[in-house]
């Protein structure tokens, strides 16, 4: 167990701290292996993201593209969230094409899906905004009075980072994408989707081989705007039945997950000293990387 900055321990597996879901606390290796060995269908789509990169947003866009309709899913993405499911057999009952989602690093993604050349949608968000979003996420779910600096030092760039840390996760994905001869991996930048949602949604639909009219694309963009998606989460969506939290509490937590949805909120949280520290870490970690991270 690794300390999450305060008293509450997070489970540790394969050098990463992982979310404290009961089954991960009990046996994280079992679930990671179940994910790795998942029986896949050729038309499965895996949404693979480092936590807090905009997974809920892009998942909803992917679902609308697949349905060819700007219609909200009744469920939240948690119903297809591989490491959070109480029981992996749940995915067997999902209709195809299944838009599965996960935060496990590339090396733990379902082997069969990769062998099949199955499609992977990968969302990349700048790590400073990811840090801020994760800070609030952890506070919301686990409480405590930890300040941002403590979170940054102990968790974000600490010795055992969440899902192995942003740098490790993204560099592993970059290597996989470079080796991907079949064009199975599609990376969308959170910031590009925010600045240019119409073009990015078209690119995504193209990658998924779905023909959509400009009208449907516009409707998807509109319904998946930060404000409307937040409202829909409150008014339309069913909540995961597998949580031990009360339905009211779950609804509150899910809605609050739509916090700001902006580029550059890190400027309100990183002190000058912290920013300098992070920039130095970034420069060293990314010296061989071609990823163009958008901080603004
Ligand atoms: P913030 O905490 O910065 O607001 P994930 O879904 O991977 O957990 O990521 C959550 C982050 O995505 C949150 O960031 C959330 O507000 C943001 N987000 C969710 N829907 C969004 C949307 N439609 N547009 C922009 N950002 C969105």
Tab-separated table of C-alpha atoms and ligand atoms in Angstrom:
chain	number	residue	atom	x	y	z
A	1	UNK	CA	0.000	0.000	0.000
A	2	UNK	CA	1.200	3.499	-0.832
A	3	UNK	CA	0.122	6.561	1.120
A	4	UNK	CA	-2.056	8.926	-0.910
A	5	UNK	CA	-0.575	11.990	0.749
A	6	UNK	CA	-2.606	11.556	3.915
A	7	UNK	CA	-3.725	8.535	5.885
A	8	UNK	CA	-5.586	6.629	3.205
A	9	UNK	CA	-3.517	3.986	1.474
A	10	UNK	CA	-3.845	3.216	-2.240
A	11	UNK	CA	-2.974	-0.275	-3.428
A	12	UNK	CA	0.302	-0.698	-5.315
A	13	UNK	CA	0.848	-3.054	-8.224
A	14	UNK	CA	3.605	-3.280	-10.851
A	15	UNK	CA	5.226	-0.126	-9.469
A	16	UNK	CA	2.034	1.927	-9.771
A	17	UNK	CA	-0.498	3.130	-7.265
A	18	UNK	CA	-3.967	2.071	-8.390
A	19	UNK	CA	-7.464	3.228	-7.402
A	20	UNK	CA	-8.750	1.865	-4.098
A	21	UNK	CA	-11.607	-0.165	-5.608
A	22	UNK	CA	-12.332	-3.074	-3.244
A	23	UNK	CA	-11.250	-5.725	-5.766
A	24	UNK	CA	-7.997	-3.857	-6.489
A	25	UNK	CA	-7.257	-3.576	-2.787
A	26	UNK	CA	-7.884	-7.294	-2.489
A	27	UNK	CA	-5.945	-8.442	-5.558
A	28	UNK	CA	-4.894	-5.875	-8.147
A	29	UNK	CA	-2.771	-8.376	-10.086
A	30	UNK	CA	-5.830	-10.570	-10.690
A	31	UNK	CA	-7.773	-7.710	-12.280
A	32	UNK	CA	-4.846	-6.473	-14.362
A	33	UNK	CA	-4.360	-10.001	-15.701
A	34	UNK	CA	-8.089	-10.318	-16.408
A	35	UNK	CA	-7.875	-7.110	-18.445
A	36	UNK	CA	-4.750	-8.263	-20.268
A	37	UNK	CA	-6.376	-11.619	-21.085
A	38	UNK	CA	-9.818	-10.258	-21.939
A	39	UNK	CA	-11.567	-12.070	-24.747
A	40	UNK	CA	-12.048	-9.402	-27.383
A	41	UNK	CA	-14.306	-8.920	-30.354
A	42	UNK	CA	-12.844	-7.616	-33.594
A	43	UNK	CA	-14.974	-4.461	-33.467
A	44	UNK	CA	-14.222	-3.558	-29.841
A	45	UNK	CA	-12.961	-0.047	-29.305
A	46	UNK	CA	-10.762	0.726	-26.340
A	47	UNK	CA	-10.591	4.237	-24.984
A	48	UNK	CA	-7.227	4.362	-23.237
A	49	UNK	CA	-6.330	7.403	-21.183
A	50	UNK	CA	-4.191	8.579	-18.340
A	51	UNK	CA	-6.681	9.500	-15.559
A	52	UNK	CA	-8.205	13.010	-15.781
A	53	UNK	CA	-7.433	13.467	-19.469
A	54	UNK	CA	-11.065	13.907	-20.533
A	55	UNK	CA	-12.131	10.254	-20.677
A	56	UNK	CA	-15.827	10.872	-19.912
A	57	UNK	CA	-16.027	13.529	-22.631
A	58	UNK	CA	-14.363	11.549	-25.391
A	59	UNK	CA	-16.204	8.362	-24.402
A	60	UNK	CA	-19.530	10.119	-24.907
A	61	UNK	CA	-18.380	11.460	-28.293
A	62	UNK	CA	-17.213	7.981	-29.343
A	63	UNK	CA	-20.560	6.469	-28.276
A	64	UNK	CA	-22.532	9.072	-30.244
A	65	UNK	CA	-20.365	8.518	-33.317
A	66	UNK	CA	-20.950	4.764	-33.116
A	67	UNK	CA	-24.720	5.290	-32.741
A	68	UNK	CA	-24.620	7.879	-35.567
A	69	UNK	CA	-26.849	9.987	-33.342
A	70	UNK	CA	-26.302	12.836	-30.918
A	71	UNK	CA	-28.076	10.931	-28.183
A	72	UNK	CA	-26.664	10.574	-24.679
A	73	UNK	CA	-25.852	7.134	-23.386
A	74	UNK	CA	-28.202	6.270	-20.558
A	75	UNK	CA	-25.229	4.878	-18.658
A	76	UNK	CA	-22.082	6.609	-17.525
A	77	UNK	CA	-18.758	5.368	-18.847
A	78	UNK	CA	-18.181	3.584	-15.517
A	79	UNK	CA	-20.402	0.754	-16.798
A	80	UNK	CA	-17.601	-0.165	-19.246
A	81	UNK	CA	-14.617	0.890	-17.132
A	82	UNK	CA	-12.493	-2.258	-17.047
A	83	UNK	CA	-10.621	-1.835	-13.769
A	84	UNK	CA	-13.709	-0.570	-11.911
A	85	UNK	CA	-16.187	-3.310	-12.847
A	86	UNK	CA	-17.164	-5.459	-9.894
A	87	UNK	CA	-17.021	-8.469	-12.170
A	88	UNK	CA	-15.334	-8.686	-15.561
A	89	UNK	CA	-18.037	-10.971	-16.956
A	90	UNK	CA	-20.247	-7.849	-17.242
A	91	UNK	CA	-18.474	-6.949	-20.500
A	92	UNK	CA	-19.668	-10.212	-22.087
A	93	UNK	CA	-23.230	-8.932	-22.002
A	94	UNK	CA	-22.503	-5.617	-23.715
A	95	UNK	CA	-23.717	-5.127	-27.268
A	96	UNK	CA	-21.150	-4.639	-30.041
A	97	UNK	CA	-19.342	-2.492	-30.843
A	98	UNK	CA	-18.216	-2.176	-27.224
A	99	UNK	CA	-16.590	1.168	-26.319
A	100	UNK	CA	-14.550	-0.145	-23.387
A	101	UNK	CA	-12.444	2.242	-21.368
A	102	UNK	CA	-9.474	1.942	-19.076
A	103	UNK	CA	-6.551	3.786	-17.467
A	104	UNK	CA	-4.194	0.791	-17.370
A	105	UNK	CA	-0.895	1.461	-19.172
A	106	UNK	CA	-0.465	0.198	-22.729
A	107	UNK	CA	1.410	-2.966	-21.648
A	108	UNK	CA	-1.680	-4.101	-19.719
A	109	UNK	CA	-4.235	-3.493	-22.497
A	110	UNK	CA	-6.026	-6.623	-23.745
A	111	UNK	CA	-3.483	-8.654	-25.726
A	112	UNK	CA	-6.086	-10.040	-28.085
A	113	UNK	CA	-7.333	-6.574	-28.976
A	114	UNK	CA	-3.821	-5.529	-29.969
A	115	UNK	CA	-3.288	-8.760	-31.955
A	116	UNK	CA	-6.635	-8.173	-33.708
A	117	UNK	CA	-5.488	-4.686	-34.719
A	118	UNK	CA	-8.508	-3.460	-32.733
A	119	UNK	CA	-9.045	0.267	-32.554
A	120	UNK	CA	-7.622	2.236	-29.637
A	121	UNK	CA	-8.622	5.838	-28.992
A	122	UNK	CA	-6.037	7.496	-26.796
A	123	UNK	CA	-6.637	10.903	-25.207
A	124	UNK	CA	-3.651	13.018	-24.194
A	125	UNK	CA	-3.977	16.091	-21.967
A	126	UNK	CA	-1.234	18.384	-20.737
A	127	UNK	CA	0.128	17.061	-17.432
A	128	UNK	CA	-0.197	20.309	-15.513
A	129	UNK	CA	-3.971	20.390	-16.011
A	130	UNK	CA	-4.089	16.623	-15.388
A	131	UNK	CA	-2.378	17.237	-12.035
A	132	UNK	CA	-4.916	19.889	-11.018
A	133	UNK	CA	-7.852	17.762	-12.131
A	134	UNK	CA	-6.479	14.721	-10.262
A	135	UNK	CA	-5.909	16.776	-7.115
A	136	UNK	CA	-9.589	17.744	-6.975
A	137	UNK	CA	-10.691	14.256	-7.946
A	138	UNK	CA	-8.797	12.669	-5.048
A	139	UNK	CA	-10.049	15.275	-2.599
A	140	UNK	CA	-13.618	14.834	-3.795
A	141	UNK	CA	-13.556	11.069	-3.453
A	142	UNK	CA	-11.327	10.625	-0.450
A	143	UNK	CA	-11.588	13.894	1.434
A	144	UNK	CA	-8.735	15.237	3.501
A	145	UNK	CA	-7.071	18.608	3.734
A	146	UNK	CA	-4.041	17.986	1.530
A	147	UNK	CA	-2.942	21.116	-0.338
A	148	UNK	CA	-1.921	21.151	-3.996
A	149	UNK	CA	1.829	21.356	-3.262
A	150	UNK	CA	1.670	18.257	-1.067
A	151	UNK	CA	-0.334	16.391	-3.680
A	152	UNK	CA	2.185	17.380	-6.346
A	153	UNK	CA	5.221	16.267	-4.373
A	154	UNK	CA	3.840	13.125	-2.765
A	155	UNK	CA	1.576	11.829	-5.491
A	156	UNK	CA	1.996	13.463	-8.882
A	157	UNK	CA	5.778	13.331	-9.079
A	158	UNK	CA	6.256	11.105	-6.019
A	159	UNK	CA	8.079	7.770	-5.942
A	160	UNK	CA	4.986	5.635	-6.660
A	161	UNK	CA	2.712	7.509	-9.047
A	162	UNK	CA	-0.867	6.886	-10.036
A	163	UNK	CA	-0.935	4.323	-12.857
A	164	UNK	CA	2.833	4.712	-13.056
A	165	UNK	CA	2.689	8.458	-13.703
A	166	UNK	CA	1.884	10.660	-16.683
A	167	UNK	CA	5.368	10.503	-18.229
A	168	UNK	CA	5.650	6.749	-18.145
A	169	UNK	CA	2.086	6.295	-19.429
A	170	UNK	CA	2.433	8.719	-22.329
A	171	UNK	CA	5.925	7.647	-23.380
A	172	UNK	CA	4.804	4.015	-23.409
A	173	UNK	CA	1.907	5.001	-25.644
A	174	UNK	CA	4.197	6.995	-27.911
A	175	UNK	CA	6.388	3.905	-28.427
A	176	UNK	CA	3.302	1.777	-29.132
A	177	UNK	CA	2.004	4.315	-31.638
A	178	UNK	CA	5.363	4.446	-33.413
A	179	UNK	CA	5.317	0.650	-33.727
A	180	UNK	CA	1.662	0.532	-34.789
A	181	UNK	CA	1.824	-0.452	-38.459
A	182	UNK	CA	-1.926	-1.032	-38.766
A	183	UNK	CA	-2.980	2.476	-37.764
A	184	UNK	CA	-4.939	1.017	-34.865
A	185	UNK	CA	-4.102	3.810	-32.410
A	186	UNK	CA	-5.651	7.253	-32.691
A	187	UNK	CA	-4.458	9.975	-30.359
A	188	UNK	CA	-6.648	12.971	-29.695
A	189	UNK	CA	-5.325	15.875	-27.658
A	190	UNK	CA	-7.764	17.242	-25.072
A	191	UNK	CA	-6.712	20.781	-26.006
A	192	UNK	CA	-7.267	20.209	-29.742
A	193	UNK	CA	-10.750	18.859	-29.058
A	194	UNK	CA	-11.456	21.897	-26.921
A	195	UNK	CA	-10.161	24.416	-29.486
A	196	UNK	CA	-11.462	22.737	-32.593
A	197	UNK	CA	-14.200	20.256	-31.670
A	198	UNK	CA	-15.792	19.991	-35.103
A	199	UNK	CA	-12.630	19.007	-36.946
A	200	UNK	CA	-11.452	16.714	-34.160
A	201	UNK	CA	-14.829	14.954	-33.966
A	202	UNK	CA	-14.745	14.468	-37.745
A	203	UNK	CA	-11.240	13.006	-37.491
A	204	UNK	CA	-12.425	10.651	-34.785
A	205	UNK	CA	-15.468	9.540	-36.821
A	206	UNK	CA	-13.179	8.962	-39.781
A	207	UNK	CA	-10.874	6.806	-37.690
A	208	UNK	CA	-13.888	4.790	-36.494
A	209	UNK	CA	-15.022	4.374	-40.133
A	210	UNK	CA	-18.346	6.049	-39.458
A	211	UNK	CA	-19.802	8.410	-42.052
A	212	UNK	CA	-21.652	11.308	-40.458
A	213	UNK	CA	-23.260	14.398	-41.929
A	214	UNK	CA	-21.948	17.800	-40.861
A	215	UNK	CA	-25.257	18.308	-39.097
A	216	UNK	CA	-24.816	15.243	-36.882
A	217	UNK	CA	-21.207	16.224	-36.149
A	218	UNK	CA	-22.395	19.679	-35.057
A	219	UNK	CA	-25.065	18.156	-32.829
A	220	UNK	CA	-22.542	15.812	-31.210
A	221	UNK	CA	-20.177	18.705	-30.535
A	222	UNK	CA	-23.001	20.721	-29.023
A	223	UNK	CA	-24.378	17.929	-26.812
A	224	UNK	CA	-20.891	17.051	-25.596
A	225	UNK	CA	-19.983	20.596	-24.613
A	226	UNK	CA	-18.862	20.853	-20.998
A	227	UNK	CA	-22.082	22.487	-19.796
A	228	UNK	CA	-24.491	20.178	-21.590
A	229	UNK	CA	-22.646	17.005	-20.679
A	230	UNK	CA	-22.587	18.046	-17.047
A	231	UNK	CA	-26.333	18.739	-17.152
A	232	UNK	CA	-27.001	15.425	-18.871
A	233	UNK	CA	-25.044	13.582	-16.201
A	234	UNK	CA	-27.378	15.093	-13.631
A	235	UNK	CA	-30.614	14.594	-15.515
A	236	UNK	CA	-30.249	11.695	-17.956
A	237	UNK	CA	-27.796	9.171	-16.699
A	238	UNK	CA	-28.095	6.005	-14.681
A	239	UNK	CA	-25.391	5.564	-12.120
A	240	UNK	CA	-23.201	2.550	-11.689
A	241	UNK	CA	-25.106	0.065	-9.548
A	242	UNK	CA	-21.898	-1.498	-8.330
A	243	UNK	CA	-20.821	1.296	-6.049
A	244	UNK	CA	-21.329	0.986	-2.303
A	245	UNK	CA	-22.036	4.732	-2.174
A	246	UNK	CA	-25.657	5.848	-2.071
A	247	UNK	CA	-27.272	6.813	-5.433
A	248	UNK	CA	-27.505	10.464	-4.315
A	249	UNK	CA	-23.866	10.573	-3.353
A	250	UNK	CA	-22.883	8.923	-6.639
A	251	UNK	CA	-24.880	11.440	-8.655
A	252	UNK	CA	-23.249	14.273	-6.769
A	253	UNK	CA	-19.767	12.840	-7.344
A	254	UNK	CA	-20.367	12.138	-11.021
A	255	UNK	CA	-21.672	15.642	-11.665
A	256	UNK	CA	-18.821	17.252	-9.760
A	257	UNK	CA	-16.365	15.367	-11.935
A	258	UNK	CA	-17.310	17.996	-14.554
A	259	UNK	CA	-15.341	20.576	-12.620
A	260	UNK	CA	-14.048	23.308	-14.977
A	261	UNK	CA	-13.256	21.683	-18.296
A	262	UNK	CA	-10.719	24.316	-19.298
A	263	UNK	CA	-7.209	24.552	-20.653
A	264	UNK	CA	-4.721	26.269	-18.344
A	265	UNK	CA	-6.334	26.024	-14.901
A	266	UNK	CA	-2.838	24.925	-13.790
A	267	UNK	CA	-1.880	28.609	-13.812
A	268	UNK	CA	-4.179	29.074	-10.805
A	269	UNK	CA	-2.511	26.258	-8.852
A	270	UNK	CA	1.190	25.992	-9.735
A	271	UNK	CA	3.342	28.470	-7.838
A	272	UNK	CA	6.310	29.898	-9.740
A	273	UNK	CA	8.650	27.513	-7.910
A	274	UNK	CA	6.462	24.474	-8.581
A	275	UNK	CA	6.143	25.425	-12.218
A	276	UNK	CA	9.894	25.747	-12.591
A	277	UNK	CA	10.329	22.374	-10.950
A	278	UNK	CA	7.809	20.760	-13.245
A	279	UNK	CA	9.250	22.362	-16.375
A	280	UNK	CA	12.670	20.955	-15.495
A	281	UNK	CA	11.220	17.474	-14.888
A	282	UNK	CA	9.266	17.732	-18.142
A	283	UNK	CA	12.342	18.772	-20.135
A	284	UNK	CA	14.363	15.852	-18.847
A	285	UNK	CA	11.601	13.237	-19.114
A	286	UNK	CA	10.504	14.289	-22.608
A	287	UNK	CA	13.919	14.942	-24.124
A	288	UNK	CA	13.523	12.066	-26.606
A	289	UNK	CA	9.798	12.465	-27.158
A	290	UNK	CA	8.071	13.978	-30.168
A	291	UNK	CA	4.768	14.532	-28.357
A	292	UNK	CA	3.593	18.096	-28.782
A	293	UNK	CA	1.977	18.868	-25.445
A	294	UNK	CA	-0.338	21.890	-25.429
A	295	UNK	CA	-0.147	23.745	-22.121
A	296	UNK	CA	-2.420	26.518	-23.316
B	1	LIG	P1	-11.184	19.404	-14.860
B	1	LIG	O1	-11.054	18.758	-13.517
B	1	LIG	O2	-9.938	20.154	-15.267
B	1	LIG	O3	-12.399	20.252	-14.991
B	1	LIG	P2	-11.726	12.197	-16.907
B	1	LIG	O4	-13.017	12.049	-17.602
B	1	LIG	O5	-10.587	11.518	-17.623
B	1	LIG	O6	-11.827	11.812	-15.473
B	1	LIG	O7	-11.332	13.742	-16.956
B	1	LIG	C1	-12.064	14.690	-16.240
B	1	LIG	C2	-11.714	16.068	-16.753
B	1	LIG	O8	-12.323	16.259	-18.053
B	1	LIG	C3	-12.262	17.172	-15.859
B	1	LIG	O9	-11.310	18.247	-15.948
B	1	LIG	C4	-13.568	17.510	-16.570
B	1	LIG	O10	-14.102	18.764	-16.247
B	1	LIG	C5	-13.112	17.450	-18.020
B	1	LIG	N1	-14.246	17.354	-18.961
B	1	LIG	C6	-15.307	16.537	-18.899
B	1	LIG	N2	-16.167	16.805	-19.898
B	1	LIG	C7	-15.636	17.809	-20.606
B	1	LIG	C8	-16.074	18.550	-21.749
B	1	LIG	N3	-17.228	18.284	-22.336
B	1	LIG	N4	-15.270	19.528	-22.211
B	1	LIG	C9	-14.104	19.809	-21.610
B	1	LIG	N5	-13.636	19.159	-20.520
B	1	LIG	C10	-14.398	18.164	-20.016
